Amino acid sequence: MEIIQLDEKITIEDYEAITFLKPAVDALRERAGDMAKSLGDRTIWMINSTAQGGGVAEMLPRLVSLGRDLGMDVRWGVMSTGIEAFFPLTKNIHNLIHDSGEMNLDAEQREIYEKVNRENAMILRQHLKPGDVLIVHDPQPMAMAGMLKEQIEDIHAIWRCHIGVEDNTGRTRHVWDFLRPYADGYDMAVFTAPEYIPDYFKDKSRIIHPAIDPLSHKNRDLEPVKLMGILCNSGLAVNHHPVVTPPFDTPARRLGADGNFGPASGPGEIGLMYRPIIAQVSRWDRLKGFAPLMEGFVELKRRVGHMSDEAGEDGRQRRRLGIVRLVMAGPDPASIQDDPEGVEVMDEIRSIYRELPEKMREDVVVLALPMASRKE
């Protein structure tokens, strides 16, 4: 268990400066003021499985920082382990909740799952006091709440599940049955849609719909000069003119014809500011459909070769499809501890990419984005 120290601070005033957010900020101040008083000296602990990569890791720094700015003692803990089988196990749990993966959750898997949760719970226990609040995110650390409640009186626990599917299948029943024993450790659960809630959480759950943070580095509006600066700083474009900011310490890397990663601007520029782009940015996860996307793009290009010159708007559509590029980007797979599948998926993508015709490889761009800096 690692207690994360935040490297940036965000305040409620930062959001208040956005005109359309002012009413929501005022309501939040009022609610949070009452809550901070009722919490007293209690600490709210956010617990998850990785400090970088994926939506939860991007969300928590802002939630922690805002909570502190609103007068609450909010801290962030990330579980860790030296047991190699743990994260492949929890990745399979993740996939099963999405109606994918292997239905092999047995007593041996439960032993591994509980052992890692117990080890992390015992470390976290040293930081907890009676009355503290645990907000545990997703399945990886789910067993910790019940374990900690056995050790410390008056601990309050909320499970925040960010994933799910609408269908009730053999796979989803298998995984929800595996997780059922740990539900008793929670006073409340939060899901993103009512269809995702398993039966045993029906009477103690709430819905929080997904949202984006308008001040995160990903979601901010960018002026053209700033945009070009970022592309040049990250190695995704060649700076044909001086730019304001210096290069990033670790640039983005691009998959080459030999299956290895090299400079993103080689052997030629991607053309992000010039060519039509089909882009997918996510973790390297089979559920994201990278391989089918690449296959679909290859088929699209094949069909373009059979279009007449007059197709579309005076041939413009044929021209557009002729120069479009597919860009698939995700984090450096080795940088995310709770996602061992990422390395496997990247190896599959390498294999497919190397088999593409040379001309097609020029139009398919696979990028590994460095995770050394959250901002970059």
Coordinates of N, CA, C and O in Angstrom, one line a residue, residues 91-261:
K91 N -7.6 -8.6 -13.5 CA -7.9 -8.2 -14.9 C -9.0 -9.1 -15.4 O -9.9 -8.7 -16.1
N92 N -8.9 -10.4 -15.1 CA -9.9 -11.4 -15.5 C -11.3 -11.0 -14.9 O -12.3 -11.1 -15.5
I93 N -11.2 -10.6 -13.6 CA -12.5 -10.2 -12.9 C -13.1 -9.0 -13.7 O -14.3 -8.9 -13.9
H94 N -12.2 -8.0 -14.0 CA -12.6 -6.8 -14.8 C -13.3 -7.3 -16.1 O -14.4 -6.8 -16.5
N95 N -12.7 -8.2 -16.8 CA -13.2 -8.7 -18.1 C -14.5 -9.4 -17.9 O -15.4 -9.2 -18.7
L96 N -14.6 -10.2 -16.9 CA -15.8 -11.0 -16.6 C -17.0 -10.0 -16.4 O -18.1 -10.3 -16.8
I97 N -16.8 -9.0 -15.6 CA -17.8 -8.0 -15.4 C -18.3 -7.4 -16.7 O -19.5 -7.0 -16.8
H98 N -17.4 -7.4 -17.7 CA -17.8 -6.9 -19.0 C -18.2 -8.0 -19.9 O -18.3 -7.9 -21.2
D99 N -18.6 -9.2 -19.4 CA -19.0 -10.4 -20.1 C -18.0 -10.9 -21.1 O -18.3 -11.2 -22.2
S100 N -16.7 -10.9 -20.6 CA -15.6 -11.5 -21.3 C -14.8 -12.2 -20.3 O -15.1 -12.3 -19.1
G101 N -13.6 -12.8 -20.7 CA -12.7 -13.4 -19.8 C -13.1 -14.9 -19.5 O -14.0 -15.5 -20.1
E102 N -12.3 -15.5 -18.6 CA -12.4 -16.9 -18.3 C -13.1 -17.2 -17.0 O -12.9 -16.5 -16.0
M103 N -14.1 -18.1 -17.1 CA -14.9 -18.4 -15.9 C -14.1 -19.5 -15.0 O -14.5 -20.6 -15.0
N104 N -13.1 -19.0 -14.4 CA -12.2 -19.9 -13.6 C -11.9 -19.4 -12.2 O -10.9 -19.7 -11.6
L105 N -12.9 -18.6 -11.7 CA -12.7 -18.1 -10.3 C -13.0 -19.1 -9.3 O -14.2 -19.4 -9.0
D106 N -12.0 -19.8 -8.7 CA -12.1 -20.9 -7.8 C -11.5 -20.6 -6.5 O -11.1 -19.4 -6.2
A107 N -11.4 -21.6 -5.6 CA -10.9 -21.4 -4.3 C -9.4 -20.9 -4.3 O -9.0 -20.1 -3.4
E108 N -8.7 -21.4 -5.2 CA -7.3 -21.0 -5.3 C -7.2 -19.5 -5.7 O -6.4 -18.7 -5.1
Q109 N -8.0 -19.1 -6.6 CA -8.0 -17.6 -7.0 C -8.5 -16.8 -5.8 O -8.0 -15.7 -5.6
R110 N -9.5 -17.2 -5.1 CA -10.0 -16.5 -3.9 C -8.9 -16.3 -2.9 O -8.7 -15.3 -2.2
E111 N -8.1 -17.4 -2.7 CA -7.0 -17.3 -1.7 C -6.0 -16.2 -2.1 O -5.5 -15.4 -1.2
I112 N -5.6 -16.2 -3.4 CA -4.7 -15.1 -3.8 C -5.3 -13.7 -3.7 O -4.7 -12.8 -3.1
Y113 N -6.6 -13.6 -4.1 CA -7.3 -12.3 -4.0 C -7.3 -11.8 -2.5 O -7.0 -10.7 -2.2
E114 N -7.7 -12.7 -1.6 CA -7.8 -12.3 -0.2 C -6.5 -12.0 0.4 O -6.4 -11.1 1.3
K115 N -5.5 -12.8 0.1 CA -4.2 -12.6 0.7 C -3.6 -11.2 0.3 O -3.1 -10.5 1.2
V116 N -3.7 -10.8 -0.9 CA -3.2 -9.5 -1.3 C -4.0 -8.4 -0.6 O -3.5 -7.4 -0.1
N117 N -5.3 -8.5 -0.6 CA -6.2 -7.5 0.0 C -5.9 -7.4 1.5 O -5.8 -6.4 2.1
R118 N -5.6 -8.6 2.2 CA -5.3 -8.6 3.6 C -4.0 -7.9 3.9 O -3.9 -7.1 4.8
E119 N -3.0 -8.2 3.0 CA -1.7 -7.5 3.2 C -1.8 -6.0 3.1 O -1.2 -5.3 3.9
N120 N -2.5 -5.5 2.1 CA -2.7 -4.1 2.0 C -3.6 -3.5 3.1 O -3.3 -2.4 3.6
A121 N -4.6 -4.3 3.5 CA -5.4 -3.8 4.6 C -4.6 -3.6 5.9 O -4.9 -2.6 6.6
M122 N -3.7 -4.5 6.2 CA -2.9 -4.4 7.4 C -2.0 -3.2 7.4 O -1.7 -2.6 8.4
I123 N -1.5 -2.8 6.2 CA -0.7 -1.6 6.1 C -1.6 -0.4 6.2 O -1.2 0.6 7.0
L124 N -2.7 -0.4 5.6 CA -3.6 0.8 5.7 C -4.1 1.0 7.1 O -4.3 2.1 7.6
R125 N -4.3 -0.1 7.8 CA -4.8 -0.1 9.2 C -4.0 0.8 10.1 O -4.5 1.5 11.0
Q126 N -2.7 0.9 9.8 CA -1.8 1.7 10.6 C -2.1 3.2 10.5 O -1.8 4.0 11.3
H127 N -2.8 3.6 9.4 CA -3.1 5.0 9.1 C -4.6 5.3 9.5 O -4.9 6.5 9.5
L128 N -5.4 4.3 9.8 CA -6.8 4.6 10.0 C -7.1 4.8 11.5 O -6.4 4.3 12.4
K129 N -8.2 5.5 11.8 CA -8.7 5.7 13.1 C -10.2 5.5 13.1 O -10.8 5.6 12.1
P130 N -10.8 5.2 14.3 CA -12.2 5.0 14.3 C -13.0 6.2 13.7 O -12.6 7.3 14.0
G131 N -14.0 5.9 12.9 CA -14.8 6.9 12.3 C -14.4 7.3 10.9 O -15.1 8.0 10.2
D132 N -13.2 6.9 10.5 CA -12.8 7.2 9.1 C -13.7 6.6 8.1 O -14.4 5.6 8.3
V133 N -13.6 7.2 6.9 CA -14.5 6.7 5.8 C -13.6 6.1 4.6 O -12.6 6.8 4.2
L134 N -13.9 4.9 4.2 CA -13.2 4.3 3.1 C -14.1 4.4 1.8 O -15.2 4.1 1.9
I135 N -13.5 4.9 0.7 CA -14.1 4.9 -0.6 C -13.2 4.0 -1.4 O -12.2 4.4 -1.9
V136 N -13.7 2.8 -1.7 CA -12.9 1.8 -2.4 C -13.3 1.7 -3.8 O -14.5 1.5 -4.1
H137 N -12.4 1.8 -4.8 CA -12.7 1.9 -6.2 C -12.5 0.6 -6.9 O -11.3 0.1 -6.9
D138 N -13.5 0.1 -7.5 CA -13.5 -1.1 -8.4 C -13.1 -2.4 -7.7 O -12.8 -2.4 -6.5
P139 N -13.0 -3.5 -8.4 CA -13.0 -4.8 -7.7 C -11.6 -5.1 -7.0 O -11.6 -5.9 -6.1
Q140 N -10.5 -4.6 -7.5 CA -9.2 -5.1 -7.0 C -9.1 -5.0 -5.5 O -8.7 -5.9 -4.9
P141 N -9.4 -3.9 -4.9 CA -9.3 -3.8 -3.4 C -10.6 -4.0 -2.6 O -10.7 -3.6 -1.5
M142 N -11.6 -4.6 -3.3 CA -12.9 -4.7 -2.7 C -13.0 -5.4 -1.4 O -13.8 -5.1 -0.5
A143 N -12.1 -6.4 -1.2 CA -12.2 -7.2 0.0 C -11.7 -6.5 1.3 O -11.9 -6.9 2.4
M144 N -11.0 -5.3 1.1 CA -10.3 -4.7 2.2 C -11.3 -4.1 3.2 O -11.0 -4.1 4.4
A145 N -12.4 -3.6 2.8 CA -13.3 -3.0 3.7 C -13.8 -3.9 4.9 O -13.7 -3.5 6.1
G146 N -14.2 -5.1 4.6 CA -14.6 -6.0 5.6 C -13.5 -6.4 6.5 O -13.7 -6.6 7.7
M147 N -12.3 -6.6 5.9 CA -11.1 -6.9 6.8 C -10.8 -5.8 7.7 O -10.5 -6.1 8.9
L148 N -10.9 -4.6 7.3 CA -10.6 -3.4 8.2 C -11.7 -3.2 9.2 O -11.4 -2.8 10.4
K149 N -12.9 -3.5 8.9 CA -14.0 -3.3 9.9 C -13.8 -4.3 11.0 O -14.3 -4.1 12.1
E150 N -13.2 -5.5 10.8 CA -13.0 -6.4 11.8 C -11.9 -5.9 12.8 O -11.8 -6.4 13.9
Q151 N -11.1 -5.0 12.3 CA -9.9 -4.5 13.1 C -10.2 -3.2 13.8 O -9.7 -2.9 14.9
I152 N -11.0 -2.4 13.2 CA -11.2 -1.0 13.7 C -12.7 -0.7 13.8 O -13.5 -1.0 12.9
E153 N -13.2 -0.2 15.0 CA -14.6 0.0 15.1 C -15.0 1.3 14.4 O -14.2 2.2 14.2
D154 N -16.3 1.3 14.0 CA -16.9 2.5 13.4 C -16.2 3.0 12.1 O -16.2 4.2 11.9
I155 N -15.7 2.1 11.3 CA -15.2 2.4 10.0 C -16.4 2.4 9.0 O -17.2 1.5 9.0
H156 N -16.6 3.4 8.2 CA -17.6 3.5 7.2 C -17.0 3.2 5.9 O -15.9 3.7 5.5
A157 N -17.7 2.5 5.0 CA -17.1 2.1 3.8 C -18.1 2.2 2.6 O -19.3 1.8 2.7
I158 N -17.7 2.7 1.5 CA -18.4 2.9 0.3 C -17.6 2.2 -0.9 O -16.4 2.4 -1.0
W159 N -18.3 1.4 -1.6 CA -17.7 0.8 -2.8 C -18.1 1.5 -4.0 O -19.3 1.6 -4.3
R160 N -17.1 2.0 -4.8 CA -17.4 2.8 -6.0 C -17.0 1.9 -7.2 O -15.8 1.7 -7.5
C161 N -18.0 1.4 -7.9 CA -17.8 0.5 -9.1 C -18.0 1.3 -10.4 O -19.1 1.8 -10.7
H162 N -16.9 1.4 -11.1 CA -16.9 2.3 -12.3 C -17.2 1.5 -13.6 O -17.2 2.0 -14.7
I163 N -17.5 0.2 -13.5 CA -17.6 -0.7 -14.7 C -18.9 -1.5 -14.6 O -19.5 -1.6 -13.5
G164 N -19.3 -2.1 -15.7 CA -20.4 -3.0 -15.8 C -21.0 -3.1 -17.2 O -20.6 -2.4 -18.1
V165 N -21.9 -4.0 -17.3 CA -22.7 -4.2 -18.6 C -24.1 -4.4 -18.2 O -24.5 -4.8 -17.1
E166 N -25.0 -4.2 -19.2 CA -26.4 -4.3 -19.0 C -26.9 -5.8 -18.9 O -27.9 -6.1 -18.3
D167 N -26.2 -6.7 -19.6 CA -26.6 -8.0 -19.7 C -26.3 -8.9 -18.5 O -25.3 -8.7 -17.8
N168 N -27.2 -9.8 -18.2 CA -27.0 -10.8 -17.1 C -26.7 -12.1 -17.8 O -27.6 -12.8 -18.3
T169 N -25.4 -12.5 -17.8 CA -25.0 -13.7 -18.5 C -24.3 -14.7 -17.5 O -24.1 -14.4 -16.4
G170 N -23.9 -15.8 -18.1 CA -23.1 -16.8 -17.2 C -21.9 -16.2 -16.7 O -21.5 -16.4 -15.5
R171 N -21.2 -15.4 -17.5 CA -19.9 -14.8 -17.1 C -20.1 -13.8 -16.0 O -19.4 -13.8 -15.0
T172 N -21.1 -12.9 -16.2 CA -21.3 -11.9 -15.2 C -21.8 -12.5 -13.9 O -21.5 -12.0 -12.8
R173 N -22.7 -13.5 -14.0 CA -23.2 -14.1 -12.7 C -22.0 -14.8 -12.0 O -21.9 -14.8 -10.8
H174 N -21.1 -15.4 -12.8 CA -19.9 -16.1 -12.2 C -19.1 -15.1 -11.4 O -18.7 -15.4 -10.2
V175 N -18.8 -13.9 -12.0 CA -17.9 -13.0 -11.3 C -18.6 -12.3 -10.1 O -18.1 -12.0 -9.0
W176 N -19.9 -11.9 -10.3 CA -20.6 -11.3 -9.2 C -20.8 -12.2 -8.0 O -20.8 -11.8 -6.8
D177 N -21.0 -13.5 -8.3 CA -21.0 -14.5 -7.2 C -19.7 -14.6 -6.5 O -19.6 -14.7 -5.2
F178 N -18.6 -14.5 -7.2 CA -17.3 -14.5 -6.6 C -17.1 -13.3 -5.7 O -16.5 -13.4 -4.6
L179 N -17.6 -12.1 -6.0 CA -17.5 -10.9 -5.3 C -18.5 -10.7 -4.1 O -18.3 -9.9 -3.3
R180 N -19.5 -11.5 -4.2 CA -20.6 -11.4 -3.2 C -20.2 -11.3 -1.7 O -20.7 -10.5 -1.0
P181 N -19.3 -12.2 -1.3 CA -18.9 -12.2 0.1 C -18.3 -10.9 0.6 O -18.4 -10.6 1.9
Y182 N -17.9 -10.0 -0.3 CA -17.2 -8.8 0.2 C -18.2 -7.6 0.2 O -17.8 -6.5 0.7
A183 N -19.4 -7.8 -0.3 CA -20.4 -6.8 -0.3 C -20.8 -6.4 1.1 O -21.2 -5.2 1.4
D184 N -20.8 -7.4 2.1 CA -21.2 -7.1 3.4 C -20.4 -6.1 4.1 O -20.8 -5.5 5.1
G185 N -19.2 -5.9 3.6 CA -18.3 -4.9 4.3 C -18.6 -3.4 3.9 O -18.0 -2.5 4.5
Y186 N -19.6 -3.2 3.1 CA -19.9 -1.9 2.7 C -21.3 -1.4 3.1 O -22.3 -2.1 3.1
D187 N -21.3 -0.1 3.5 CA -22.5 0.5 3.9 C -23.3 1.0 2.7 O -24.5 1.2 2.8
M188 N -22.6 1.3 1.6 CA -23.2 1.8 0.4 C -22.3 1.5 -0.8 O -21.1 1.3 -0.6
A189 N -22.9 1.4 -2.0 CA -22.2 1.2 -3.2 C -22.7 2.3 -4.2 O -23.8 2.7 -4.1
V190 N -21.8 2.6 -5.1 CA -22.1 3.6 -6.1 C -21.7 3.0 -7.5 O -20.6 2.5 -7.7
F191 N -22.7 3.1 -8.4 CA -22.5 2.6 -9.8 C -22.8 3.7 -10.8 O -23.3 4.8 -10.4
T192 N -22.4 3.5 -12.0 CA -22.6 4.5 -13.1 C -23.9 4.4 -13.8 O -24.3 5.3 -14.5
A193 N -24.6 3.2 -13.7 CA -25.9 3.0 -14.3 C -26.7 2.0 -13.5 O -26.1 1.0 -12.9
P194 N -28.0 2.1 -13.4 CA -28.8 1.1 -12.6 C -28.7 -0.3 -13.1 O -28.8 -1.2 -12.3
E195 N -28.5 -0.5 -14.4 CA -28.5 -1.8 -15.0 C -27.2 -2.6 -14.5 O -27.2 -3.8 -14.7
Y196 N -26.2 -1.9 -14.0 CA -25.0 -2.5 -13.6 C -25.0 -3.1 -12.2 O -24.1 -3.8 -11.8
I197 N -26.0 -2.8 -11.4 CA -26.1 -3.2 -10.0 C -26.4 -4.6 -9.8 O -27.5 -5.0 -10.2
P198 N -25.6 -5.4 -9.2 CA -26.0 -6.8 -8.8 C -27.1 -6.8 -7.8 O -27.2 -5.9 -7.0
D199 N -27.8 -7.9 -7.7 CA -28.9 -8.0 -6.8 C -28.6 -7.7 -5.3 O -29.3 -7.0 -4.6
Y200 N -27.4 -8.1 -4.9 CA -27.1 -8.0 -3.5 C -26.7 -6.6 -3.1 O -26.5 -6.3 -1.9
F201 N -26.6 -5.7 -4.1 CA -26.3 -4.3 -3.8 C -27.6 -3.4 -4.0 O -27.5 -2.2 -3.8
K202 N -28.7 -4.0 -4.5 CA -29.9 -3.2 -4.9 C -30.4 -2.3 -3.8 O -30.8 -1.1 -4.1
D203 N -30.4 -2.7 -2.6 CA -31.0 -2.0 -1.5 C -30.0 -1.0 -0.8 O -30.4 -0.2 0.1
K204 N -28.7 -0.9 -1.3 CA -27.8 0.0 -0.7 C -26.8 0.5 -1.8 O -25.6 0.4 -1.7
S205 N -27.4 1.1 -2.8 CA -26.6 1.7 -3.9 C -27.2 3.0 -4.4 O -28.4 3.3 -4.2
R206 N -26.3 3.8 -5.0 CA -26.7 5.1 -5.6 C -26.0 5.1 -7.0 O -25.1 4.4 -7.3
I207 N -26.5 6.1 -7.8 CA -26.0 6.2 -9.1 C -25.2 7.6 -9.2 O -25.7 8.6 -8.8
I208 N -24.0 7.5 -9.7 CA -23.3 8.8 -10.1 C -22.9 8.6 -11.6 O -22.1 7.7 -11.9
H209 N -23.5 9.4 -12.5 CA -23.2 9.2 -13.9 C -21.8 9.7 -14.2 O -21.3 10.6 -13.6
P210 N -21.2 9.1 -15.3 CA -19.9 9.6 -15.7 C -19.8 11.0 -16.1 O -20.8 11.6 -16.5
A211 N -18.7 11.7 -15.8 CA -18.6 13.1 -16.2 C -17.1 13.3 -16.5 O -16.2 12.5 -16.3
I212 N -16.8 14.5 -17.1 CA -15.4 14.8 -17.4 C -15.1 16.1 -16.6 O -15.9 16.8 -16.1
D213 N -13.8 16.3 -16.4 CA -13.3 17.4 -15.6 C -12.8 18.5 -16.7 O -11.9 18.3 -17.4
P214 N -13.5 19.6 -16.8 CA -13.2 20.6 -17.8 C -11.8 21.3 -17.6 O -11.3 21.9 -18.5
L215 N -11.2 21.1 -16.4 CA -9.9 21.7 -16.1 C -8.8 20.7 -16.2 O -7.6 21.0 -16.0
S216 N -9.1 19.4 -16.5 CA -8.0 18.4 -16.6 C -7.2 18.8 -17.9 O -7.7 19.4 -18.8
H217 N -6.0 18.3 -17.9 CA -5.1 18.6 -19.1 C -5.7 18.1 -20.4 O -5.5 18.6 -21.4
K218 N -6.4 16.9 -20.3 CA -7.0 16.3 -21.5 C -8.2 17.2 -22.0 O -8.4 17.2 -23.2
N219 N -8.9 17.8 -21.1 CA -10.2 18.3 -21.5 C -10.2 19.8 -21.7 O -11.2 20.4 -22.1
R220 N -9.1 20.5 -21.4 CA -9.1 21.9 -21.6 C -9.1 22.3 -23.1 O -8.6 21.6 -23.9
D221 N -9.7 23.5 -23.3 CA -9.7 24.0 -24.7 C -8.2 24.5 -25.0 O -7.6 25.0 -24.1
L222 N -7.8 24.2 -26.2 CA -6.4 24.5 -26.6 C -6.4 25.5 -27.8 O -7.0 25.2 -28.8
E223 N -5.7 26.6 -27.6 CA -5.5 27.5 -28.8 C -4.5 26.8 -29.7 O -3.7 26.0 -29.3
P224 N -4.6 27.2 -31.0 CA -3.7 26.5 -32.0 C -2.2 26.6 -31.6 O -1.5 25.6 -31.8
V225 N -1.7 27.7 -31.1 CA -0.3 27.8 -30.7 C 0.1 26.8 -29.6 O 1.1 26.1 -29.7
K226 N -0.8 26.7 -28.6 CA -0.6 25.8 -27.5 C -0.6 24.3 -28.0 O 0.2 23.5 -27.6
L227 N -1.6 24.0 -28.9 CA -1.8 22.7 -29.5 C -0.5 22.3 -30.2 O 0.0 21.2 -30.0
M228 N 0.0 23.2 -31.1 CA 1.2 22.8 -31.8 C 2.4 22.7 -30.9 O 3.3 21.8 -31.1
G229 N 2.4 23.5 -29.8 CA 3.5 23.3 -28.9 C 3.5 22.0 -28.2 O 4.6 21.3 -28.1
I230 N 2.3 21.4 -27.9 CA 2.2 20.1 -27.2 C 2.7 19.0 -28.2 O 3.4 18.1 -27.8
L231 N 2.2 19.1 -29.5 CA 2.6 18.1 -30.4 C 4.1 18.1 -30.7 O 4.7 17.0 -30.8
C232 N 4.7 19.3 -30.7 CA 6.1 19.4 -30.9 C 6.9 18.9 -29.7 O 7.9 18.1 -29.7
N233 N 6.4 19.3 -28.5 CA 7.1 18.9 -27.2 C 7.1 17.4 -27.0 O 8.0 16.8 -26.4
S234 N 6.0 16.8 -27.5 CA 5.8 15.3 -27.3 C 6.5 14.5 -28.4 O 6.5 13.3 -28.3
G235 N 7.0 15.1 -29.4 CA 7.6 14.4 -30.5 C 6.6 13.9 -31.5 O 6.9 13.2 -32.4
L236 N 5.3 14.4 -31.4 CA 4.3 13.9 -32.4 C 4.2 14.8 -33.6 O 3.5 14.5 -34.6
A237 N 5.0 15.9 -33.6 CA 5.1 16.8 -34.8 C 6.5 17.4 -34.8 O 7.2 17.5 -33.7
V238 N 7.0 17.7 -35.9 CA 8.3 18.4 -36.1 C 8.1 19.9 -36.0 O 7.3 20.4 -36.7
N239 N 8.9 20.5 -35.1 CA 8.7 22.0 -35.0 C 9.5 22.7 -36.1 O 10.7 22.9 -36.0
H240 N 8.7 23.0 -37.1 CA 9.3 23.8 -38.3 C 9.6 25.2 -37.9 O 10.2 26.0 -38.7
H241 N 9.0 25.7 -36.8 CA 9.2 27.0 -36.3 C 9.5 26.9 -34.7 O 9.1 25.9 -34.1
P242 N 10.0 27.9 -34.1 CA 10.2 27.9 -32.7 C 8.9 27.8 -31.9 O 7.9 28.3 -32.4
V243 N 8.9 27.0 -30.8 CA 7.7 26.9 -30.0 C 8.1 27.4 -28.6 O 9.2 27.5 -28.2
V244 N 7.0 27.8 -27.8 CA 7.3 28.5 -26.5 C 7.9 27.5 -25.5 O 8.8 27.9 -24.7
T245 N 7.4 26.3 -25.4 CA 7.7 25.4 -24.3 C 8.8 24.4 -24.7 O 8.9 24.0 -25.9
P246 N 9.6 23.9 -23.8 CA 10.6 22.9 -24.1 C 10.1 21.5 -24.3 O 9.0 21.2 -24.0
P247 N 10.9 20.7 -24.9 CA 10.4 19.3 -25.2 C 10.1 18.6 -23.8 O 10.7 18.8 -22.8
F248 N 9.2 17.6 -23.9 CA 8.9 16.8 -22.7 C 10.2 15.9 -22.4 O 10.9 15.6 -23.3
D249 N 10.3 15.6 -21.1 CA 11.4 14.7 -20.7 C 11.4 13.4 -21.4 O 12.4 12.8 -21.8
T250 N 10.1 12.9 -21.6 CA 9.9 11.6 -22.2 C 9.0 11.7 -23.4 O 7.8 12.0 -23.1
P251 N 9.4 11.6 -24.6 CA 8.5 11.8 -25.7 C 7.6 10.6 -26.0 O 7.9 9.5 -25.5
A252 N 6.6 10.8 -26.8 CA 5.8 9.7 -27.3 C 6.6 8.8 -28.2 O 7.6 9.3 -28.9
R253 N 6.3 7.5 -28.3 CA 7.0 6.6 -29.2 C 6.0 6.0 -30.2 O 4.9 5.8 -29.9
R254 N 6.6 5.6 -31.4 CA 5.7 5.1 -32.5 C 6.2 3.7 -32.9 O 7.4 3.5 -33.0
L255 N 5.3 2.8 -33.1 CA 5.6 1.5 -33.5 C 6.1 1.5 -35.0 O 5.5 2.1 -35.9
G256 N 7.3 0.8 -35.1 CA 7.9 0.8 -36.5 C 7.6 -0.6 -37.2 O 7.1 -1.5 -36.6
A257 N 8.0 -0.6 -38.4 CA 7.8 -1.8 -39.2 C 8.5 -3.1 -38.7 O 8.0 -4.2 -38.9
D258 N 9.5 -2.9 -37.9 CA 10.2 -4.0 -37.3 C 9.6 -4.5 -36.0 O 10.1 -5.4 -35.3
G259 N 8.5 -3.8 -35.6 CA 7.8 -4.2 -34.3 C 8.4 -3.6 -33.1 O 7.9 -3.9 -32.0
N260 N 9.3 -2.7 -33.2 CA 9.9 -1.9 -32.1 C 9.4 -0.5 -32.1 O 9.0 0.0 -33.2
F261 N 9.5 0.2 -30.9 CA 9.1 1.6 -30.8 C 10.2 2.5 -31.0 O 11.3 2.2 -30.5

